[in-house]
GROMACS .gro file of C-alpha atoms in nm:
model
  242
    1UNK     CA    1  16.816  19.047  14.307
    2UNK     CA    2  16.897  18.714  14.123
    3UNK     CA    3  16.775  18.557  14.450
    4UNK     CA    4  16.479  18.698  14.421
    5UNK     CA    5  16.430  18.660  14.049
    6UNK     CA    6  16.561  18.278  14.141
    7UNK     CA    7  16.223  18.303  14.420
    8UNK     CA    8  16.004  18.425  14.150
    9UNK     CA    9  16.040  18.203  13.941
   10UNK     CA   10  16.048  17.879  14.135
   11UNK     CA   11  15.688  18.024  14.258
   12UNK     CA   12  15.551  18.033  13.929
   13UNK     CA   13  15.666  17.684  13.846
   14UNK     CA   14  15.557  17.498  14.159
   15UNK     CA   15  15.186  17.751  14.039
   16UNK     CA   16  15.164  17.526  13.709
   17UNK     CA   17  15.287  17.197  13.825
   18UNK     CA   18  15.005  17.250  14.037
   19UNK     CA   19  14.737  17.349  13.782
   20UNK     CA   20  14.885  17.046  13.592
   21UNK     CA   21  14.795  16.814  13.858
   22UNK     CA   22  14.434  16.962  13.919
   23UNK     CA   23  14.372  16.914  13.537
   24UNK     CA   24  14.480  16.554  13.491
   25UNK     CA   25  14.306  16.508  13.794
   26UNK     CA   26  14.010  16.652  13.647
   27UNK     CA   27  14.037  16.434  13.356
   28UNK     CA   28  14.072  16.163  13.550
   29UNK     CA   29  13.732  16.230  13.722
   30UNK     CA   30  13.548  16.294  13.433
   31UNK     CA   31  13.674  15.953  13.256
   32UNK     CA   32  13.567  15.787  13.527
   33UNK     CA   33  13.212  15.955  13.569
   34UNK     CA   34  13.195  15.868  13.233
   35UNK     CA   35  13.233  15.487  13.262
   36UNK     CA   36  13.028  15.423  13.548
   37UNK     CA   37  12.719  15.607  13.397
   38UNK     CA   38  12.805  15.365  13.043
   39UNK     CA   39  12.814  15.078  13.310
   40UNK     CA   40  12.459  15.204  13.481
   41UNK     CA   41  12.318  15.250  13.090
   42UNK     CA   42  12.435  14.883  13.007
   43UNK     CA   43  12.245  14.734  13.350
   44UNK     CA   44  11.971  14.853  13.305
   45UNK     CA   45  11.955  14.780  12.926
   46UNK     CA   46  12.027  14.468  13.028
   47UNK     CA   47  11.710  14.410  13.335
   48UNK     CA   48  11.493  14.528  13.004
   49UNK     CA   49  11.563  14.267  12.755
   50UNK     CA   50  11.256  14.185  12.532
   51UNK     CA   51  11.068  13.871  12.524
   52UNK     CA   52  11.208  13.536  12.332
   53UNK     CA   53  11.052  13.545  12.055
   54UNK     CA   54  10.833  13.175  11.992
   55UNK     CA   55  11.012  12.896  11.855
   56UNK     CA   56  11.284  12.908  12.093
   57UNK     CA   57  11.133  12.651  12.311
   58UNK     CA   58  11.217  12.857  12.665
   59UNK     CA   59  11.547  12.862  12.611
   60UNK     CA   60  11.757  13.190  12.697
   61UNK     CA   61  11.965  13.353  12.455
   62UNK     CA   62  12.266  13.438  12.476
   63UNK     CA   63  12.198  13.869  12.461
   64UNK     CA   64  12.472  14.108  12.439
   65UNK     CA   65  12.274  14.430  12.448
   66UNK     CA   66  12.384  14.796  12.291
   67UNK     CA   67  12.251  15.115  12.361
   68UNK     CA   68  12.178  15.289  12.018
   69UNK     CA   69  12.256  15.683  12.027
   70UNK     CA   70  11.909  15.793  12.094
   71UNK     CA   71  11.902  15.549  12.388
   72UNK     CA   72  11.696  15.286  12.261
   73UNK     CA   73  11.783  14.931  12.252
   74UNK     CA   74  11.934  14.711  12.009
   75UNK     CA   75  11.830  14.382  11.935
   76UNK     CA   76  12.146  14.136  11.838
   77UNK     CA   77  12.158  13.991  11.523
   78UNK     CA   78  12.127  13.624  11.665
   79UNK     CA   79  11.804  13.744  11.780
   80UNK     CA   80  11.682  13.757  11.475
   81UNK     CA   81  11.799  13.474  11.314
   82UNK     CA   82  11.601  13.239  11.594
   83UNK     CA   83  11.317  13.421  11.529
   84UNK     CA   84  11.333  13.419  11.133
   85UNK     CA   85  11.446  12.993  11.246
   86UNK     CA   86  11.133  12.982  11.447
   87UNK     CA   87  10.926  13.076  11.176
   88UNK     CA   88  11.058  12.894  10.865
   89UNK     CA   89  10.987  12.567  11.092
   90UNK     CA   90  10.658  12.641  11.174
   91UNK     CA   91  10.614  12.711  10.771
   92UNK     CA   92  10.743  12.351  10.692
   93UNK     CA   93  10.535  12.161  10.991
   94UNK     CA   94  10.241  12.362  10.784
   95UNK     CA   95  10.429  12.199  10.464
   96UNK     CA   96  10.359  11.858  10.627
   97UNK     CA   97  10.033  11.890  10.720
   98UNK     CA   98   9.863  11.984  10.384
   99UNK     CA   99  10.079  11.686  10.205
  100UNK     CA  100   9.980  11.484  10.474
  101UNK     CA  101   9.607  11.578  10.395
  102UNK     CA  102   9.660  11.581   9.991
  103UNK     CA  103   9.803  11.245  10.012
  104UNK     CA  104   9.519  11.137  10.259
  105UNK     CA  105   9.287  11.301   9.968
  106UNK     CA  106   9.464  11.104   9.705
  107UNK     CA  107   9.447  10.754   9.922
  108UNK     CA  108   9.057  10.828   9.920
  109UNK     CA  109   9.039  10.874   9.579
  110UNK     CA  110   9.207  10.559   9.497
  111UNK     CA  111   9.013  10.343   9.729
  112UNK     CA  112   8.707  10.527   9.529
  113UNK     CA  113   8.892  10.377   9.240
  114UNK     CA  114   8.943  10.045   9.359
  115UNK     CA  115   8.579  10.038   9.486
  116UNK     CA  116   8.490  10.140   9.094
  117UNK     CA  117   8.704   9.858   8.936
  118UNK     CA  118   8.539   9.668   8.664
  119UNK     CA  119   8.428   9.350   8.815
  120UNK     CA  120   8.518   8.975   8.675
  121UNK     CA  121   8.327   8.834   8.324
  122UNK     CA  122   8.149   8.530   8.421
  123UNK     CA  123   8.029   8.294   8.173
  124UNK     CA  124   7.676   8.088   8.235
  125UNK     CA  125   7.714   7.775   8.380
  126UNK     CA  126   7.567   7.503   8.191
  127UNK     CA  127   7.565   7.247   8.433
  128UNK     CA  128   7.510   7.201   8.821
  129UNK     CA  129   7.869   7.061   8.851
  130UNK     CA  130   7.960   7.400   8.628
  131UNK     CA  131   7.800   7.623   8.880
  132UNK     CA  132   7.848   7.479   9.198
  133UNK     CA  133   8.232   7.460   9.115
  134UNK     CA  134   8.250   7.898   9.066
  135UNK     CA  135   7.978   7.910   9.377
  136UNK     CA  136   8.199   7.742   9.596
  137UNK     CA  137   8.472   8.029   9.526
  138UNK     CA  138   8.218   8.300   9.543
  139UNK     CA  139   7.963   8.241   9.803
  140UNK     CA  140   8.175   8.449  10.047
  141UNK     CA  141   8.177   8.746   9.835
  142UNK     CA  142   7.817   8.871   9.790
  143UNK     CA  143   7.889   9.115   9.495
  144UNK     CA  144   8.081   8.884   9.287
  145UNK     CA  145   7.793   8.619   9.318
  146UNK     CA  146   7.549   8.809   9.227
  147UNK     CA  147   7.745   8.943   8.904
  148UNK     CA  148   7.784   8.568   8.845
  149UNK     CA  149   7.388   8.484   8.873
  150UNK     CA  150   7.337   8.760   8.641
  151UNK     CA  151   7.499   8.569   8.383
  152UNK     CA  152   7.204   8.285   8.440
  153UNK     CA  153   6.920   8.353   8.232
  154UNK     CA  154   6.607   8.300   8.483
  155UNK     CA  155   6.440   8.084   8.249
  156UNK     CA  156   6.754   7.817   8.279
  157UNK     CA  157   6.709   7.767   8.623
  158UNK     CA  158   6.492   7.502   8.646
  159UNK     CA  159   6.692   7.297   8.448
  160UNK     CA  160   6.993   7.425   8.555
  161UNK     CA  161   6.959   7.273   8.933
  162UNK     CA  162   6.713   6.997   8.898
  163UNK     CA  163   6.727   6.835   9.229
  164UNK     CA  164   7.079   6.975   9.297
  165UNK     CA  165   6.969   7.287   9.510
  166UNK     CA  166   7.020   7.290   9.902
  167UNK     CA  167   6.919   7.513  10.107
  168UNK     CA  168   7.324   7.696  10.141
  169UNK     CA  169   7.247   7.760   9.794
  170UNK     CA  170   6.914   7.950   9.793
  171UNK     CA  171   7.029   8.121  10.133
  172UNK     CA  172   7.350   8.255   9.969
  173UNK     CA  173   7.073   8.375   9.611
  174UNK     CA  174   6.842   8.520   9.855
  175UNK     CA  175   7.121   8.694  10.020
  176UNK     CA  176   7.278   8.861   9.683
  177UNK     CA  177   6.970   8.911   9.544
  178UNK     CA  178   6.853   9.133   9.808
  179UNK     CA  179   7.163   9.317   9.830
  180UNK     CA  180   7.290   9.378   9.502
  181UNK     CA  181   7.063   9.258   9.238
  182UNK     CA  182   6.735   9.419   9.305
  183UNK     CA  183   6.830   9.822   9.331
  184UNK     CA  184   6.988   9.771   8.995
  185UNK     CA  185   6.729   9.517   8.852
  186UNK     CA  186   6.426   9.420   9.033
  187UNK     CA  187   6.257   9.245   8.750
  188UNK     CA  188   6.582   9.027   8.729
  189UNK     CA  189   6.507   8.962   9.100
  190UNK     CA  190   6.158   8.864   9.090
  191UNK     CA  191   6.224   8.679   8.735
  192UNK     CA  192   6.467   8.457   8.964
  193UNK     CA  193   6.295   8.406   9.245
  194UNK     CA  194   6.030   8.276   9.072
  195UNK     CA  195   6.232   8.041   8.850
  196UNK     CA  196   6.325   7.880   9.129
  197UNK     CA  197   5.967   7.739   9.249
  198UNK     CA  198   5.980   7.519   8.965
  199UNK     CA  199   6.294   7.380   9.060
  200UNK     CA  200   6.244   7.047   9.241
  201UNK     CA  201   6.244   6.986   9.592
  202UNK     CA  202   6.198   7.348   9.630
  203UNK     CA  203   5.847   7.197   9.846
  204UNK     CA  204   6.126   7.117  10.124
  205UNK     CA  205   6.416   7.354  10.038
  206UNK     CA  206   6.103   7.644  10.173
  207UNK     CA  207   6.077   7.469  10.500
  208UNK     CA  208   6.402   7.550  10.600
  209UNK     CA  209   6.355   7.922  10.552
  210UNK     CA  210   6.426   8.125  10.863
  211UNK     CA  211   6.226   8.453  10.963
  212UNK     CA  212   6.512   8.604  10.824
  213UNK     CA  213   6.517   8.499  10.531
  214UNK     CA  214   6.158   8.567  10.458
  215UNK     CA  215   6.246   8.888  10.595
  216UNK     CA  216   6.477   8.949  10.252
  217UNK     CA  217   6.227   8.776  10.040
  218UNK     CA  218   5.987   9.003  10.137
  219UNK     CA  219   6.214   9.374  10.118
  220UNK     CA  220   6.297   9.179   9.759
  221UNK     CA  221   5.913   9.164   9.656
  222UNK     CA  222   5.859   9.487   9.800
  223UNK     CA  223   6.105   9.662   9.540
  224UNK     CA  224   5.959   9.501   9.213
  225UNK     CA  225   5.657   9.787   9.188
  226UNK     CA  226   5.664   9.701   8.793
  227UNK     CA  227   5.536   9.360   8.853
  228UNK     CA  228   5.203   9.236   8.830
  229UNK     CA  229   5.041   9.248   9.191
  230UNK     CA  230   4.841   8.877   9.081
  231UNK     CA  231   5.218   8.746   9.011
  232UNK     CA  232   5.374   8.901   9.339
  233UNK     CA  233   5.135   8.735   9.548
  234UNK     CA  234   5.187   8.359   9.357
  235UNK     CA  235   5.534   8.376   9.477
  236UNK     CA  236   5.492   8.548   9.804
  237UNK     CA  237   5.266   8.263   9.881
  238UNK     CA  238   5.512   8.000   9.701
  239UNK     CA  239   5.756   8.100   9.942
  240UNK     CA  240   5.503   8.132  10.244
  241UNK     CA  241   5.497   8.497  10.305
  242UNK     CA  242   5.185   8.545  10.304
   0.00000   0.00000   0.00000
């Protein structure tokens, strides 16, 4: 009998070692089930990462990519701070360009400025010597000679150049009158012009006038409209325009 209760129970032990086994075993299975389907769920998170965002100039991120609980994906933080990167440095090349324009803007508006600056006060020349001294600095800037033979009172000419005027001289009056004395004063113009027939020599000074020059003298005389036709056509033929 205590054989047999011995048998008994040596059966029922070697029963549960064995149901032991077949449950850690079990376990065991199931563990590893469950890490190759995480490993499956990572791959193919993985073959679906999204797009690099722009800004990252083709490069490829380093992406470590989690599988949220409804299965979605996660995008890593470092994803994120590229992109917000990419965009904060396209805002500041914007940055550049409109202070690159406003400070174009405010270049314009100085040369505008500098283009507006009040010009030089001549005084009149009283005598050849007098004028031909400030000519010879200003005959190669139209604008400031004629501001300087504004200063000359037409009536003065005559007197003023005698015999003294050549025909550089009368080329270079010509020349600023018909640029930037008769829009602003064409009276002035014609008053000039015709001061200077009087002056002497001007019988040979005209022979040296070129087709351009009568050219000017002519879009001069076309401008004074307030002057007596009878006196415009004295000096156009003076001059020989006609």
């Amino acid at each position: 009998d205590a054989r047999g209760n011995d048998g008994g129970s040596g059966a029922r032990k070697t029963e549960a070692a064995n149901t032991g086994r077949g449950e850690r075993g079990s376990e065991r299975n199931g563990s590893a089930m469950k890490r190759n389907a995480q490993k499956t769920t990572a791959k193919e998170a993985s073959n679906e990462r999204p797009a690099l965002p722009k800004g990252t100039g083709g490069k490829k991120l380093p992406l470590v990519m989690e599988v949220s609980s409804d299965g979605g994906l996660v995008v890593p933080e470092e994803v994120h701070e590229q992109k917000g990167a990419a965009v904060e440095e396209e805002a500041r090349r914007g940055d550049q360009s409109g202070r690159a324009k406003e400070m174009a803007s405010v270049h314009k508006a100085s040369a505008k400025v500098e283009e507006k600056k009040v010009l030089p006060v001549f005084s009149c020349p009283k005598t050849f010597f007098a004028f031909e001294k400030q000519w010879l600095e200003l005959k190669k800037d139209v604008r400031l000679l004629a501001c300087y033979l504004k200063v000359i009172p037409p009536s003065s000419v005559p007197s003023l150049f005698k015999s003294s005027m050549n025909y550089e001289i009368l080329d270079s009056v010509i020349d600023a009158l018909a640029a930037h004395i008769v829009a602003e004063d064409p009276v002035f113009a014609f008053q000039f012009l015709a001061a200077i027939r009087n002056v002497k020599r001007f019988s040979m000074l005209k022979l040296f006038l070129s087709a351009s020059d009568k050219e000017r003298l002519n879009s001069i005389l076309d401008a004074c409209r307030d002057v007596d036709t009878g006196e415009l056509n004295d000096v156009r033929s003076a001059y020989g325009l006609c």
